[in-house]
């Protein structure tokens, strides 16, 4: 029997998702939890939807394993062996051939703090250019010759929320650091250091090549990974636990942010 699991994690204290023997990673914590319940990830044909970098968060990461009994990996069972910053909150029985990497779409959100005046209208104009199929080589960190960086973006949204600007993007797949590099480019347009025309040229790497540095990882979250014909069942207890942890983080960090915003130095 093959089971898919949907999980969330707070990436702050992780060196990324992918297993590294000498560093704390999300996959490393998952493997330790599997071992405690008698599951060998390799023998169970463990697969993941994708790997996030150090500091990046997730709400809808997806993994899959083979098990003799689905009850062994139900969210509330598995969560009892996982650390506080990883929570499995939904599960589904899937086909034996299911590989979470082959998703119909992935959705990311990046949050930007507006500590300066941004031309949001120009940023929206640039962002709309992303919709469709493009070569994202100029938005890919360390791409090599012959590497395929063609991806399709389905939807884009850029919205204000108080002092924050929320960038949401959905596509069939993403190259390494693609979302964070796009955010940097949009900030360049918003701060008027670059033009909308420059952003458009960045989408034609066969004619124009330039590298931009990725935005910091802490503002990025893998919101969801979608599949055809997979119905995830939400574990209410696990979901409520996740919401409680998010509320605690909001209270803690929000209070600190407000305290320092009240006493920030005058320019």
mmCIF file of C-alpha atoms in Angstrom:
data_model
loop_
_atom_site.group_PDB
_atom_site.id
_atom_site.type_symbol
_atom_site.label_atom_id
_atom_site.label_comp_id
_atom_site.label_asym_id
_atom_site.label_seq_id
_atom_site.Cartn_x
_atom_site.Cartn_y
_atom_site.Cartn_z
ATOM 1 C CA UNK A 1 0.000 0.000 0.000
ATOM 2 C CA UNK A 2 1.324 3.458 -0.911
ATOM 3 C CA UNK A 3 0.483 6.492 1.205
ATOM 4 C CA UNK A 4 1.031 10.189 0.459
ATOM 5 C CA UNK A 5 1.474 12.621 3.343
ATOM 6 C CA UNK A 6 1.097 16.383 3.374
ATOM 7 C CA UNK A 7 3.269 18.254 5.848
ATOM 8 C CA UNK A 8 4.208 21.709 7.063
ATOM 9 C CA UNK A 9 7.492 22.885 8.525
ATOM 10 C CA UNK A 10 9.049 26.064 9.827
ATOM 11 C CA UNK A 11 12.348 26.304 7.954
ATOM 12 C CA UNK A 12 14.178 28.691 10.272
ATOM 13 C CA UNK A 13 16.227 26.043 12.099
ATOM 14 C CA UNK A 14 16.765 23.702 9.147
ATOM 15 C CA UNK A 15 19.664 23.514 6.689
ATOM 16 C CA UNK A 16 17.093 22.781 3.992
ATOM 17 C CA UNK A 17 14.710 19.932 3.233
ATOM 18 C CA UNK A 18 17.108 17.405 1.664
ATOM 19 C CA UNK A 19 18.884 14.916 3.919
ATOM 20 C CA UNK A 20 22.448 15.840 4.898
ATOM 21 C CA UNK A 21 24.276 13.506 7.302
ATOM 22 C CA UNK A 22 26.010 16.295 9.242
ATOM 23 C CA UNK A 23 23.206 18.900 9.338
ATOM 24 C CA UNK A 24 19.665 19.233 10.656
ATOM 25 C CA UNK A 25 17.209 18.889 7.777
ATOM 26 C CA UNK A 26 13.493 18.200 7.416
ATOM 27 C CA UNK A 27 14.148 14.947 5.573
ATOM 28 C CA UNK A 28 16.590 13.898 8.270
ATOM 29 C CA UNK A 29 13.896 14.347 10.930
ATOM 30 C CA UNK A 30 11.384 12.445 8.802
ATOM 31 C CA UNK A 31 13.807 9.549 8.329
ATOM 32 C CA UNK A 32 14.408 9.351 12.097
ATOM 33 C CA UNK A 33 10.646 9.262 12.697
ATOM 34 C CA UNK A 34 10.188 6.523 10.082
ATOM 35 C CA UNK A 35 12.934 4.440 11.661
ATOM 36 C CA UNK A 36 11.236 4.684 15.069
ATOM 37 C CA UNK A 37 8.080 3.124 13.639
ATOM 38 C CA UNK A 38 9.994 0.438 11.739
ATOM 39 C CA UNK A 39 10.013 1.901 8.227
ATOM 40 C CA UNK A 40 13.166 1.968 6.096
ATOM 41 C CA UNK A 41 12.726 4.959 3.719
ATOM 42 C CA UNK A 42 14.767 3.317 0.941
ATOM 43 C CA UNK A 43 12.920 0.004 1.079
ATOM 44 C CA UNK A 44 9.609 1.894 1.338
ATOM 45 C CA UNK A 45 10.382 3.763 -1.928
ATOM 46 C CA UNK A 46 10.298 7.163 -0.190
ATOM 47 C CA UNK A 47 9.816 10.109 -2.546
ATOM 48 C CA UNK A 48 9.201 13.849 -2.051
ATOM 49 C CA UNK A 49 7.560 16.543 -4.183
ATOM 50 C CA UNK A 50 10.661 18.723 -4.126
ATOM 51 C CA UNK A 51 13.431 20.152 -1.978
ATOM 52 C CA UNK A 52 13.348 23.573 -0.353
ATOM 53 C CA UNK A 53 16.476 25.502 0.615
ATOM 54 C CA UNK A 54 17.738 26.387 4.078
ATOM 55 C CA UNK A 55 15.350 28.768 5.835
ATOM 56 C CA UNK A 56 12.419 28.192 3.462
ATOM 57 C CA UNK A 57 9.100 27.121 4.995
ATOM 58 C CA UNK A 58 6.319 24.851 3.750
ATOM 59 C CA UNK A 59 2.626 24.364 4.339
ATOM 60 C CA UNK A 60 1.888 21.778 1.644
ATOM 61 C CA UNK A 61 5.021 19.706 1.056
ATOM 62 C CA UNK A 62 4.167 16.143 -0.051
ATOM 63 C CA UNK A 63 6.012 12.863 0.505
ATOM 64 C CA UNK A 64 5.063 9.240 -0.229
ATOM 65 C CA UNK A 65 6.058 5.835 1.200
ATOM 66 C CA UNK A 66 5.001 2.208 0.904
ATOM 67 C CA UNK A 67 3.559 0.689 4.086
ATOM 68 C CA UNK A 68 1.853 -2.538 5.084
ATOM 69 C CA UNK A 69 -0.708 -0.671 7.163
ATOM 70 C CA UNK A 70 -1.681 2.983 6.590
ATOM 71 C CA UNK A 71 -2.384 3.384 10.307
ATOM 72 C CA UNK A 72 1.356 3.295 10.986
ATOM 73 C CA UNK A 73 1.876 6.655 9.276
ATOM 74 C CA UNK A 74 -1.309 8.502 10.174
ATOM 75 C CA UNK A 75 -0.488 12.153 11.011
ATOM 76 C CA UNK A 76 -1.074 11.978 14.763
ATOM 77 C CA UNK A 77 1.074 8.824 14.994
ATOM 78 C CA UNK A 78 3.952 10.182 12.948
ATOM 79 C CA UNK A 79 3.827 13.600 14.641
ATOM 80 C CA UNK A 80 4.530 12.004 18.010
ATOM 81 C CA UNK A 81 8.011 11.156 16.683
ATOM 82 C CA UNK A 82 8.654 14.465 14.915
ATOM 83 C CA UNK A 83 10.090 17.708 16.356
ATOM 84 C CA UNK A 84 7.940 20.775 17.049
ATOM 85 C CA UNK A 85 8.778 22.457 13.737
ATOM 86 C CA UNK A 86 7.525 19.624 11.475
ATOM 87 C CA UNK A 87 3.833 18.680 11.352
ATOM 88 C CA UNK A 88 2.169 16.064 9.122
ATOM 89 C CA UNK A 89 -1.466 17.143 8.748
ATOM 90 C CA UNK A 90 -3.079 15.171 5.897
ATOM 91 C CA UNK A 91 -2.782 11.809 4.188
ATOM 92 C CA UNK A 92 -4.123 9.848 1.207
ATOM 93 C CA UNK A 93 -3.982 6.348 -0.226
ATOM 94 C CA UNK A 94 -2.449 6.582 -3.710
ATOM 95 C CA UNK A 95 -1.535 4.368 -6.640
ATOM 96 C CA UNK A 96 1.542 2.161 -6.262
ATOM 97 C CA UNK A 97 3.234 4.154 -9.028
ATOM 98 C CA UNK A 98 2.581 7.540 -7.378
ATOM 99 C CA UNK A 99 5.610 9.850 -7.336
ATOM 100 C CA UNK A 100 4.941 13.203 -5.625
ATOM 101 C CA UNK A 101 7.483 14.921 -7.858
ATOM 102 C CA UNK A 102 5.079 14.640 -10.803
ATOM 103 C CA UNK A 103 2.586 17.243 -9.645
ATOM 104 C CA UNK A 104 0.105 19.165 -11.764
ATOM 105 C CA UNK A 105 1.153 22.427 -10.099
ATOM 106 C CA UNK A 106 3.061 23.991 -7.235
ATOM 107 C CA UNK A 107 2.232 27.229 -5.452
ATOM 108 C CA UNK A 108 4.663 29.492 -3.582
ATOM 109 C CA UNK A 109 4.145 32.662 -1.576
ATOM 110 C CA UNK A 110 6.804 35.273 -0.812
ATOM 111 C CA UNK A 111 6.233 38.037 1.736
ATOM 112 C CA UNK A 112 8.076 41.365 1.378
ATOM 113 C CA UNK A 113 8.235 44.018 4.080
ATOM 114 C CA UNK A 114 7.808 47.473 2.565
ATOM 115 C CA UNK A 115 10.530 49.420 4.356
ATOM 116 C CA UNK A 116 10.721 51.906 1.474
ATOM 117 C CA UNK A 117 8.486 53.374 -1.193
ATOM 118 C CA UNK A 118 7.776 50.848 -3.914
ATOM 119 C CA UNK A 119 6.065 51.392 -7.247
ATOM 120 C CA UNK A 120 3.648 48.497 -6.776
ATOM 121 C CA UNK A 121 1.882 49.296 -10.051
ATOM 122 C CA UNK A 122 5.123 48.781 -11.995
ATOM 123 C CA UNK A 123 5.784 45.556 -10.044
ATOM 124 C CA UNK A 124 2.344 44.234 -10.987
ATOM 125 C CA UNK A 125 2.938 45.100 -14.630
ATOM 126 C CA UNK A 126 6.219 43.191 -14.577
ATOM 127 C CA UNK A 127 4.746 40.250 -12.670
ATOM 128 C CA UNK A 128 2.007 39.744 -15.267
ATOM 129 C CA UNK A 129 4.723 39.060 -17.842
ATOM 130 C CA UNK A 130 5.607 35.868 -15.971
ATOM 131 C CA UNK A 131 2.354 34.129 -16.903
ATOM 132 C CA UNK A 132 2.903 31.609 -19.672
ATOM 133 C CA UNK A 133 5.848 29.457 -20.737
ATOM 134 C CA UNK A 134 9.286 31.061 -20.506
ATOM 135 C CA UNK A 135 12.960 30.218 -20.202
ATOM 136 C CA UNK A 136 13.822 31.213 -16.615
ATOM 137 C CA UNK A 137 17.599 30.837 -16.989
ATOM 138 C CA UNK A 138 18.163 34.421 -15.816
ATOM 139 C CA UNK A 139 16.173 33.628 -12.667
ATOM 140 C CA UNK A 140 17.991 30.358 -11.911
ATOM 141 C CA UNK A 141 20.979 30.106 -9.589
ATOM 142 C CA UNK A 142 24.040 28.436 -11.119
ATOM 143 C CA UNK A 143 22.353 27.022 -14.206
ATOM 144 C CA UNK A 144 24.665 25.119 -16.520
ATOM 145 C CA UNK A 145 24.926 24.854 -20.276
ATOM 146 C CA UNK A 146 22.224 22.615 -21.671
ATOM 147 C CA UNK A 147 20.126 22.837 -18.511
ATOM 148 C CA UNK A 148 16.439 23.124 -19.276
ATOM 149 C CA UNK A 149 15.007 26.132 -17.436
ATOM 150 C CA UNK A 150 11.742 26.333 -19.373
ATOM 151 C CA UNK A 151 8.774 26.421 -17.008
ATOM 152 C CA UNK A 152 5.096 27.386 -17.243
ATOM 153 C CA UNK A 153 3.541 29.870 -14.824
ATOM 154 C CA UNK A 154 -0.251 29.558 -14.491
ATOM 155 C CA UNK A 155 -1.170 32.335 -12.089
ATOM 156 C CA UNK A 156 0.405 35.401 -10.492
ATOM 157 C CA UNK A 157 -0.898 37.635 -7.723
ATOM 158 C CA UNK A 158 0.714 40.639 -6.061
ATOM 159 C CA UNK A 159 -1.308 42.170 -3.230
ATOM 160 C CA UNK A 160 -0.836 44.603 -0.367
ATOM 161 C CA UNK A 161 -1.449 43.534 3.224
ATOM 162 C CA UNK A 162 -0.710 46.345 5.667
ATOM 163 C CA UNK A 163 3.053 46.975 5.601
ATOM 164 C CA UNK A 164 3.663 43.843 3.564
ATOM 165 C CA UNK A 165 3.516 42.965 -0.116
ATOM 166 C CA UNK A 166 2.439 39.385 -0.874
ATOM 167 C CA UNK A 167 3.696 37.696 -4.049
ATOM 168 C CA UNK A 168 1.932 34.457 -5.006
ATOM 169 C CA UNK A 169 2.947 32.313 -7.959
ATOM 170 C CA UNK A 170 1.652 28.983 -9.281
ATOM 171 C CA UNK A 171 3.364 26.946 -11.971
ATOM 172 C CA UNK A 172 4.031 23.462 -13.247
ATOM 173 C CA UNK A 173 7.512 23.425 -11.677
ATOM 174 C CA UNK A 174 10.283 25.781 -10.559
ATOM 175 C CA UNK A 175 14.028 25.943 -11.102
ATOM 176 C CA UNK A 176 16.543 26.396 -8.283
ATOM 177 C CA UNK A 177 15.932 29.730 -6.489
ATOM 178 C CA UNK A 178 13.554 30.792 -9.275
ATOM 179 C CA UNK A 179 10.913 32.364 -7.017
ATOM 180 C CA UNK A 180 13.444 34.181 -4.848
ATOM 181 C CA UNK A 181 15.289 35.535 -7.910
ATOM 182 C CA UNK A 182 12.001 36.747 -9.381
ATOM 183 C CA UNK A 183 11.257 38.543 -6.101
ATOM 184 C CA UNK A 184 14.627 40.311 -6.256
ATOM 185 C CA UNK A 185 13.922 41.406 -9.820
ATOM 186 C CA UNK A 186 10.455 42.680 -8.865
ATOM 187 C CA UNK A 187 11.969 44.644 -5.979
ATOM 188 C CA UNK A 188 14.457 46.190 -8.392
ATOM 189 C CA UNK A 189 11.527 47.343 -10.534
ATOM 190 C CA UNK A 190 9.527 48.523 -7.520
ATOM 191 C CA UNK A 191 12.406 50.578 -6.144
ATOM 192 C CA UNK A 192 12.915 52.083 -9.631
ATOM 193 C CA UNK A 193 16.478 50.826 -9.860
ATOM 194 C CA UNK A 194 15.361 48.900 -12.925
ATOM 195 C CA UNK A 195 12.589 49.302 -15.479
ATOM 196 C CA UNK A 196 9.695 47.092 -16.518
ATOM 197 C CA UNK A 197 11.427 46.825 -19.913
ATOM 198 C CA UNK A 198 14.521 45.371 -18.192
ATOM 199 C CA UNK A 199 12.335 42.777 -16.462
ATOM 200 C CA UNK A 200 10.857 41.799 -19.820
ATOM 201 C CA UNK A 201 14.360 41.320 -21.265
ATOM 202 C CA UNK A 202 15.204 38.984 -18.378
ATOM 203 C CA UNK A 203 12.588 36.585 -19.759
ATOM 204 C CA UNK A 204 14.547 36.264 -23.026
ATOM 205 C CA UNK A 205 17.893 34.769 -21.954
ATOM 206 C CA UNK A 206 18.734 33.826 -25.531
ATOM 207 C CA UNK A 207 19.059 37.557 -26.229
ATOM 208 C CA UNK A 208 19.933 39.010 -22.821
ATOM 209 C CA UNK A 209 21.807 37.421 -19.930
ATOM 210 C CA UNK A 210 22.129 38.753 -16.397
ATOM 211 C CA UNK A 211 22.224 37.201 -12.964
ATOM 212 C CA UNK A 212 20.244 38.469 -9.976
ATOM 213 C CA UNK A 213 20.780 37.309 -6.410
ATOM 214 C CA UNK A 214 17.904 35.432 -4.735
ATOM 215 C CA UNK A 215 15.875 37.216 -2.062
ATOM 216 C CA UNK A 216 16.319 35.953 1.541
ATOM 217 C CA UNK A 217 14.794 32.514 2.184
ATOM 218 C CA UNK A 218 12.787 33.426 5.301
ATOM 219 C CA UNK A 219 10.063 35.165 3.251
ATOM 220 C CA UNK A 220 9.276 32.093 1.121
ATOM 221 C CA UNK A 221 6.791 29.292 1.764
ATOM 222 C CA UNK A 222 5.806 26.308 -0.363
ATOM 223 C CA UNK A 223 2.064 26.764 0.008
ATOM 224 C CA UNK A 224 0.721 23.766 -1.886
ATOM 225 C CA UNK A 225 1.448 20.929 -4.303
ATOM 226 C CA UNK A 226 -1.496 19.706 -6.386
ATOM 227 C CA UNK A 227 -2.250 16.394 -8.087
ATOM 228 C CA UNK A 228 -4.995 14.947 -10.229
ATOM 229 C CA UNK A 229 -7.096 12.206 -8.626
ATOM 230 C CA UNK A 230 -5.533 12.474 -5.142
ATOM 231 C CA UNK A 231 -7.898 13.300 -2.288
ATOM 232 C CA UNK A 232 -6.074 14.168 0.934
ATOM 233 C CA UNK A 233 -7.861 13.568 4.221
ATOM 234 C CA UNK A 234 -7.109 16.260 6.790
ATOM 235 C CA UNK A 235 -6.403 15.109 10.325
ATOM 236 C CA UNK A 236 -8.329 17.644 12.449
ATOM 237 C CA UNK A 237 -6.135 17.202 15.510
ATOM 238 C CA UNK A 238 -2.927 17.685 13.512
ATOM 239 C CA UNK A 239 -4.397 20.654 11.624
ATOM 240 C CA UNK A 240 -5.481 22.363 14.855
ATOM 241 C CA UNK A 241 -2.029 21.719 16.317
ATOM 242 C CA UNK A 242 -0.461 23.396 13.295
ATOM 243 C CA UNK A 243 -2.777 26.401 13.584
ATOM 244 C CA UNK A 244 -1.927 26.729 17.269
ATOM 245 C CA UNK A 245 1.793 26.755 16.511
ATOM 246 C CA UNK A 246 1.302 29.388 13.831
ATOM 247 C CA UNK A 247 -0.674 31.574 16.251
ATOM 248 C CA UNK A 248 2.109 31.261 18.824
ATOM 249 C CA UNK A 249 4.688 32.333 16.254
ATOM 250 C CA UNK A 250 2.560 35.296 15.199
ATOM 251 C CA UNK A 251 2.141 36.396 18.815
ATOM 252 C CA UNK A 252 5.843 36.034 19.606
ATOM 253 C CA UNK A 253 7.381 37.597 16.510
ATOM 254 C CA UNK A 254 4.538 40.080 16.026
ATOM 255 C CA UNK A 255 5.006 41.429 19.534
ATOM 256 C CA UNK A 256 8.761 41.850 19.033
ATOM 257 C CA UNK A 257 8.201 43.550 15.660
ATOM 258 C CA UNK A 258 5.691 45.966 17.170
ATOM 259 C CA UNK A 259 7.935 46.763 20.139
ATOM 260 C CA UNK A 260 10.886 47.692 17.951
ATOM 261 C CA UNK A 261 8.744 49.537 15.404
ATOM 262 C CA UNK A 262 7.619 51.828 18.232
ATOM 263 C CA UNK A 263 11.179 52.715 19.159
ATOM 264 C CA UNK A 264 12.954 52.528 15.802
ATOM 265 C CA UNK A 265 15.599 55.230 15.324
ATOM 266 C CA UNK A 266 14.604 58.378 13.516
ATOM 267 C CA UNK A 267 16.408 58.988 10.240
#
